[in-house]
CSV table of C-alpha atoms and ligand atoms in Angstrom, one decimal:
chain,number,residue,atom,x,y,z
G,1,MET,CA,0.0,-0.4,0.2
G,2,GLU,CA,1.4,3.5,-0.9
G,3,LEU,CA,0.7,6.6,0.6
G,4,GLU,CA,0.9,9.9,-1.3
G,5,LEU,CA,1.5,13.0,1.8
G,6,VAL,CA,0.6,16.4,0.4
G,7,LEU,CA,2.6,18.4,3.2
G,8,LYS,CA,1.9,22.1,3.6
G,9,ARG,CA,5.0,23.7,5.2
G,10,GLY,CA,5.0,27.8,5.2
G,11,ASP,CA,5.1,28.8,1.4
G,12,ARG,CA,5.7,25.4,0.7
G,13,GLU,CA,4.3,22.3,-0.6
G,14,ILE,CA,5.9,19.0,-0.5
G,15,ILE,CA,5.4,15.3,-1.8
G,16,LYS,CA,6.4,12.4,-0.1
G,17,VAL,CA,5.4,8.5,-0.7
G,18,PHE,CA,5.6,6.2,1.7
G,19,SER,CA,4.7,2.5,1.5
G,20,VAL,CA,3.0,0.9,4.5
G,21,PRO,CA,2.9,-2.7,5.0
G,22,SER,CA,-1.3,-3.5,4.7
G,23,SER,CA,-2.4,-5.7,7.5
G,24,SER,CA,-6.4,-6.0,7.9
G,25,HIS,CA,-8.3,-3.5,9.9
G,26,MET,CA,-5.1,-1.3,9.4
G,27,THR,CA,-7.0,2.9,9.4
G,28,LEU,CA,-4.9,5.9,7.9
G,29,LEU,CA,-4.1,7.3,10.9
G,30,ASP,CA,-2.6,3.9,11.8
G,31,ALA,CA,-0.7,4.0,8.8
G,32,LEU,CA,0.3,7.7,9.5
G,33,TRP,CA,1.7,6.7,12.9
G,34,TYR,CA,3.5,3.4,11.6
G,35,ILE,CA,5.4,6.0,8.7
G,36,LYS,CA,6.0,8.7,11.9
G,37,GLU,CA,7.5,6.1,13.6
G,38,ASN,CA,9.5,3.2,10.8
G,39,ALA,CA,10.5,6.1,8.1
G,40,ASP,CA,9.8,9.7,8.7
G,41,PRO,CA,9.2,10.8,12.0
G,42,THR,CA,8.6,15.0,11.3
G,43,ILE,CA,5.7,14.3,9.6
G,44,SER,CA,2.9,16.4,11.7
G,45,PHE,CA,-1.1,15.7,11.9
G,46,ARG,CA,-3.4,15.3,15.2
G,47,SER,CA,-4.9,12.1,16.7
G,48,MET,CA,-6.5,11.8,20.0
G,49,CYS,CA,-9.4,9.1,20.6
G,50,ARG,CA,-8.5,6.7,17.7
G,51,ALA,CA,-12.1,5.5,17.6
G,52,GLY,CA,-13.9,8.4,15.7
G,53,VAL,CA,-15.1,10.4,19.1
G,54,CYS,CA,-12.6,13.5,19.4
G,55,GLY,CA,-12.7,14.3,15.8
G,56,THR,CA,-9.5,16.1,15.6
G,57,CYS,CA,-8.2,13.8,12.9
G,58,GLY,CA,-9.7,14.9,10.2
G,59,VAL,CA,-8.1,14.9,6.5
G,60,LYS,CA,-8.3,14.9,2.8
G,61,ALA,CA,-8.1,11.1,1.4
G,62,ASN,CA,-8.2,11.1,-2.3
G,63,GLY,CA,-10.0,14.0,-2.2
G,64,LYS,CA,-12.7,13.0,0.4
G,65,PRO,CA,-12.9,14.9,3.7
G,66,VAL,CA,-12.7,11.4,6.1
G,67,LEU,CA,-11.4,11.3,9.9
G,68,ALA,CA,-8.2,9.0,9.4
G,69,CYS,CA,-9.0,7.0,12.6
G,70,SER,CA,-12.7,5.5,11.0
G,71,VAL,CA,-11.5,4.3,7.8
G,72,ASP,CA,-10.0,1.5,6.5
G,73,ILE,CA,-6.7,1.8,4.2
G,74,SER,CA,-7.5,-0.9,2.4
G,75,SER,CA,-10.7,0.7,0.6
G,76,PHE,CA,-8.1,2.5,-1.6
G,77,GLY,CA,-7.0,0.2,-3.3
G,78,GLY,CA,-3.5,0.3,-3.5
G,79,ARG,CA,-2.9,4.0,-2.5
G,80,VAL,CA,-4.0,7.4,-1.5
G,81,ARG,CA,-3.0,10.8,-1.9
G,82,VAL,CA,-3.5,12.0,1.9
G,83,GLU,CA,-4.2,16.4,2.2
G,84,PRO,CA,-5.2,18.8,4.7
G,85,LEU,CA,-9.0,19.6,5.1
G,86,ASP,CA,-9.9,22.5,2.3
G,87,GLY,CA,-11.3,25.9,4.4
G,88,LEU,CA,-8.9,25.5,7.1
G,89,ARG,CA,-5.4,27.4,7.9
G,90,VAL,CA,-2.7,25.1,7.5
G,91,ILE,CA,-0.4,24.5,10.6
G,92,ARG,CA,2.0,22.2,9.2
G,93,ASP,CA,1.7,19.3,7.4
G,94,LEU,CA,-1.3,17.8,7.6
G,95,VAL,CA,-3.1,19.8,11.0
G,96,VAL,CA,-5.5,22.4,10.4
G,97,ASP,CA,-6.5,25.2,12.6
G,98,HIS,CA,-9.5,24.8,14.1
G,99,GLU,CA,-9.9,28.1,15.8
G,100,ALA,CA,-12.1,28.7,12.7
G,101,LEU,CA,-14.6,26.3,13.5
G,102,VAL,CA,-14.7,27.4,17.5
G,103,GLU,CA,-15.3,30.9,16.0
G,104,ARG,CA,-18.3,29.8,14.7
G,105,LEU,CA,-19.4,28.6,16.9
G,106,ARG,CA,-19.0,31.0,19.1
G,107,ARG,CA,-20.6,33.6,16.8
G,108,ASN,CA,-23.7,30.9,16.8
G,109,ARG,CA,-24.5,31.1,20.2
G,110,VAL,CA,-24.3,27.4,20.6
G,111,TRP,CA,-24.1,27.2,24.2
G,112,MET,CA,-27.1,26.4,26.6
G,113,VAL,CA,-28.3,29.0,28.5
G,114,PRO,CA,-30.3,26.8,31.0
G,115,THR,CA,-33.8,27.4,32.7
G,116,SER,CA,-34.1,27.3,36.7
G,117,GLU,CA,-36.0,24.1,36.2
G,118,ASN,CA,-34.2,20.9,35.1
G,119,LYS,CA,-36.6,18.3,33.9
G,120,PRO,CA,-35.0,15.4,31.8
G,121,LEU,CA,-36.0,15.8,28.1
G,122,PRO,CA,-38.6,13.2,27.6
G,123,PRO,CA,-38.0,10.2,24.8
G,124,SER,CA,-39.9,11.4,22.4
G,125,LEU,CA,-38.4,14.7,22.3
G,126,PHE,CA,-34.5,12.9,22.9
G,127,ARG,CA,-35.2,11.3,19.6
G,128,ARG,CA,-35.9,14.3,17.6
G,129,LEU,CA,-32.9,16.1,19.0
G,130,GLU,CA,-30.3,13.0,19.0
G,131,ARG,CA,-28.8,13.9,15.7
G,132,GLY,CA,-27.9,16.8,16.4
G,133,TYR,CA,-26.1,15.7,19.9
G,134,GLU,CA,-24.2,13.2,17.3
G,135,CYS,CA,-21.4,15.7,15.8
G,136,ILE,CA,-18.4,15.5,17.3
G,137,MET,CA,-17.1,19.0,15.9
G,138,CYS,CA,-15.1,17.8,13.6
G,139,GLY,CA,-15.4,20.4,10.8
G,140,LEU,CA,-15.6,18.1,7.7
G,141,CYS,CA,-19.0,19.4,7.1
G,142,ASP,CA,-17.6,23.3,7.2
G,143,SER,CA,-14.4,21.6,5.2
G,144,VAL,CA,-16.9,21.1,2.0
G,145,CYS,CA,-19.0,23.9,1.9
G,146,PRO,CA,-19.4,26.1,-1.0
G,147,VAL,CA,-21.2,29.4,0.6
G,148,LEU,CA,-18.9,29.4,3.3
G,149,ILE,CA,-15.6,29.2,0.7
G,150,GLN,CA,-17.3,32.3,-1.3
G,151,ASN,CA,-18.4,33.8,2.6
G,152,ASN,CA,-16.8,33.6,5.8
G,153,SER,CA,-19.6,35.4,7.8
G,154,PHE,CA,-21.9,32.1,7.2
G,155,GLY,CA,-22.3,30.3,10.6
G,156,GLY,CA,-21.2,27.1,8.6
G,157,PRO,CA,-23.2,23.6,8.9
G,158,MET,CA,-21.1,22.1,11.5
G,159,ALA,CA,-22.1,25.0,14.2
G,160,PHE,CA,-25.9,24.9,13.1
G,161,ALA,CA,-26.2,21.3,13.3
G,162,LYS,CA,-24.5,21.6,16.7
G,163,ALA,CA,-27.4,24.4,17.6
G,164,TYR,CA,-30.2,22.9,17.0
G,165,PRO,CA,-30.7,20.5,19.4
G,166,ILE,CA,-30.1,23.4,22.1
G,167,LEU,CA,-32.0,25.2,20.3
G,168,LEU,CA,-35.3,23.6,20.4
G,169,ASP,CA,-34.6,22.1,24.1
G,170,PRO,CA,-37.6,22.9,25.8
G,171,ARG,CA,-34.9,23.4,29.5
G,172,ASN,CA,-32.8,26.2,26.9
G,173,LYS,CA,-33.9,29.7,28.4
G,174,ASP,CA,-34.3,32.0,25.5
G,175,PRO,CA,-34.6,29.9,22.3
G,176,ARG,CA,-35.5,33.2,20.9
G,177,TRP,CA,-31.7,34.8,21.2
G,178,GLN,CA,-30.3,31.9,19.9
G,179,ALA,CA,-32.3,31.9,16.7
G,180,LEU,CA,-31.4,35.7,15.4
G,181,ALA,CA,-27.9,34.2,15.8
G,182,LEU,CA,-28.4,31.9,13.4
G,183,LYS,CA,-30.3,34.4,11.0
G,184,GLU,CA,-27.2,36.9,12.1
G,185,ASN,CA,-24.9,34.1,11.0
G,186,LEU,CA,-27.1,34.0,7.4
G,187,ILE,CA,-28.5,30.3,7.7
G,188,ASN,CA,-30.8,31.0,4.7
G,189,ALA,CA,-27.9,31.6,2.6
G,190,CYS,CA,-27.1,27.6,2.7
G,191,THR,CA,-28.0,26.3,-0.5
G,192,HIS,CA,-29.2,22.5,0.7
G,193,CYS,CA,-26.8,21.2,-1.8
G,194,LYS,CA,-25.9,19.0,1.1
G,195,ASN,CA,-22.2,18.2,0.5
G,196,CYS,CA,-22.5,18.7,4.8
G,197,SER,CA,-24.4,15.9,4.8
G,198,LEU,CA,-22.4,13.9,2.5
G,199,ALA,CA,-19.6,13.9,4.1
G,200,CYS,CA,-20.6,13.5,7.7
G,201,PRO,CA,-19.0,11.0,9.6
G,202,LYS,CA,-21.4,10.5,12.1
G,203,SER,CA,-24.0,10.5,10.1
G,204,VAL,CA,-26.0,14.2,11.7
G,205,MET,CA,-27.3,15.3,8.1
G,206,PRO,CA,-26.7,19.1,8.9
G,207,GLU,CA,-28.8,20.2,5.6
G,208,ALA,CA,-31.4,18.3,7.1
G,209,LEU,CA,-31.6,20.1,10.4
G,210,ILE,CA,-30.8,23.1,8.5
G,211,SER,CA,-34.2,22.4,6.9
G,212,LEU,CA,-35.9,22.4,10.1
G,213,GLU,CA,-34.3,25.3,12.2
G,214,GLU,CA,-35.3,27.9,8.7
G,215,ASN,CA,-38.7,26.5,9.6
G,216,TYR,CA,-38.2,27.1,13.1
G,217,LEU,CA,-37.0,30.4,12.5
G,218,VAL,CA,-39.9,31.2,10.3
G,219,SER,CA,-42.2,30.5,12.8
G,220,LEU,CA,-41.2,32.9,15.0
G,221,GLY,CA,-41.4,35.5,11.9
G,222,LEU,CA,-37.5,36.2,12.0
G,223,LEU,CA,-37.0,34.7,8.6
G,224,GLU,CA,-39.4,35.0,4.9
G,225,LYS,CA,-40.2,31.4,4.0
G,226,ASN,CA,-38.8,29.8,1.2
G,227,ARG,CA,-36.4,33.4,0.9
G,228,GLN,CA,-32.7,32.5,-0.1
G,229,GLU,CA,-29.7,34.9,1.4
G,230,ASP,CA,-28.3,36.0,-1.8
G,231,PHE,CA,-24.3,35.9,-2.4
G,232,GLY,CA,-24.4,36.4,-5.8
G,233,PHE,CA,-24.0,33.3,-7.3
G,234,LEU,CA,-27.6,31.9,-6.7
R,1,LIG,S1,-25.9,22.0,2.3
R,1,LIG,FE1,-25.8,24.3,3.0
R,1,LIG,S2,-24.6,24.2,5.1
R,1,LIG,FE2,-24.4,22.0,3.8
R,1,LIG,S3,-22.6,22.3,2.6
R,1,LIG,FE3,-24.5,22.9,1.5
R,1,LIG,S4,-24.5,25.2,1.5
R,1,LIG,FE4,-23.2,24.4,3.0
R,2,LIG,S1,-22.0,17.5,11.4
R,2,LIG,FE1,-20.7,15.9,10.7
R,2,LIG,S2,-19.4,17.0,9.5
R,2,LIG,FE2,-20.0,18.1,10.4
R,2,LIG,S3,-18.7,18.5,12.5
R,2,LIG,FE3,-20.6,17.2,13.0
R,2,LIG,S4,-20.6,15.6,12.9
R,2,LIG,FE4,-18.3,16.7,12.0
R,3,LIG,S1,-8.6,10.7,16.5
R,3,LIG,FE1,-10.3,10.9,17.7
R,3,LIG,S2,-11.7,11.1,15.9
R,3,LIG,FE2,-10.3,10.5,15.3
């Protein structure tokens, strides 16, 4: 098995090719660690949980965003080209800066301001909201969003997906305040292309959650029905 690594170092782009023994159940992350430990200790990539939970190991493999710890290298055939994710500043090699993702969470006010009463969620409501809880904030969806590429004022599918269960949680003190943040972050500029849902490794389906949020904003009188924000390319 061959790995072609596209490594970004300052203004330079270095391409290095390594052979790794492809044993069964070897993930792309295992292969990167194999290279680091046996061939080139200078390569940089990021990992923590190795279990698809922490969301830190996103890279592009053969042009598609993936969690390196969650894909089997045998699924790529004999060769795979590994690059840093699109749309985020590259710190070094395959490591991208997640600060832009955190900033979008801040801008969209993605946190709970609880009511004084802390009742458990009814199971039926929990099932409606659980897609949003599954989001591990890996940013793969943001890296493929054409609206974000066009305009950084857009809130991004990750923050919108993460906001969904908070917005509709009855224990949230001021959902209108959060709904306003989604409007200010131009949620209705989403073109519903579904790139984000196709890229998501946890099947969160951010595009579907954005549709539900838009409907909710319409019900609050914050958006006009079927009116899409125009960034000049619609
Ligand atoms: S569906 Fe909307 S949020 Fe998702 S990638 Fe397309 S434009 Fe971006
Ligand atoms: S919605 Fe999916 S792709 Fe986007 S950050 Fe959450 S888990 Fe990652
Ligand atoms: S290392 Fe945590 S999701 Fe891959």
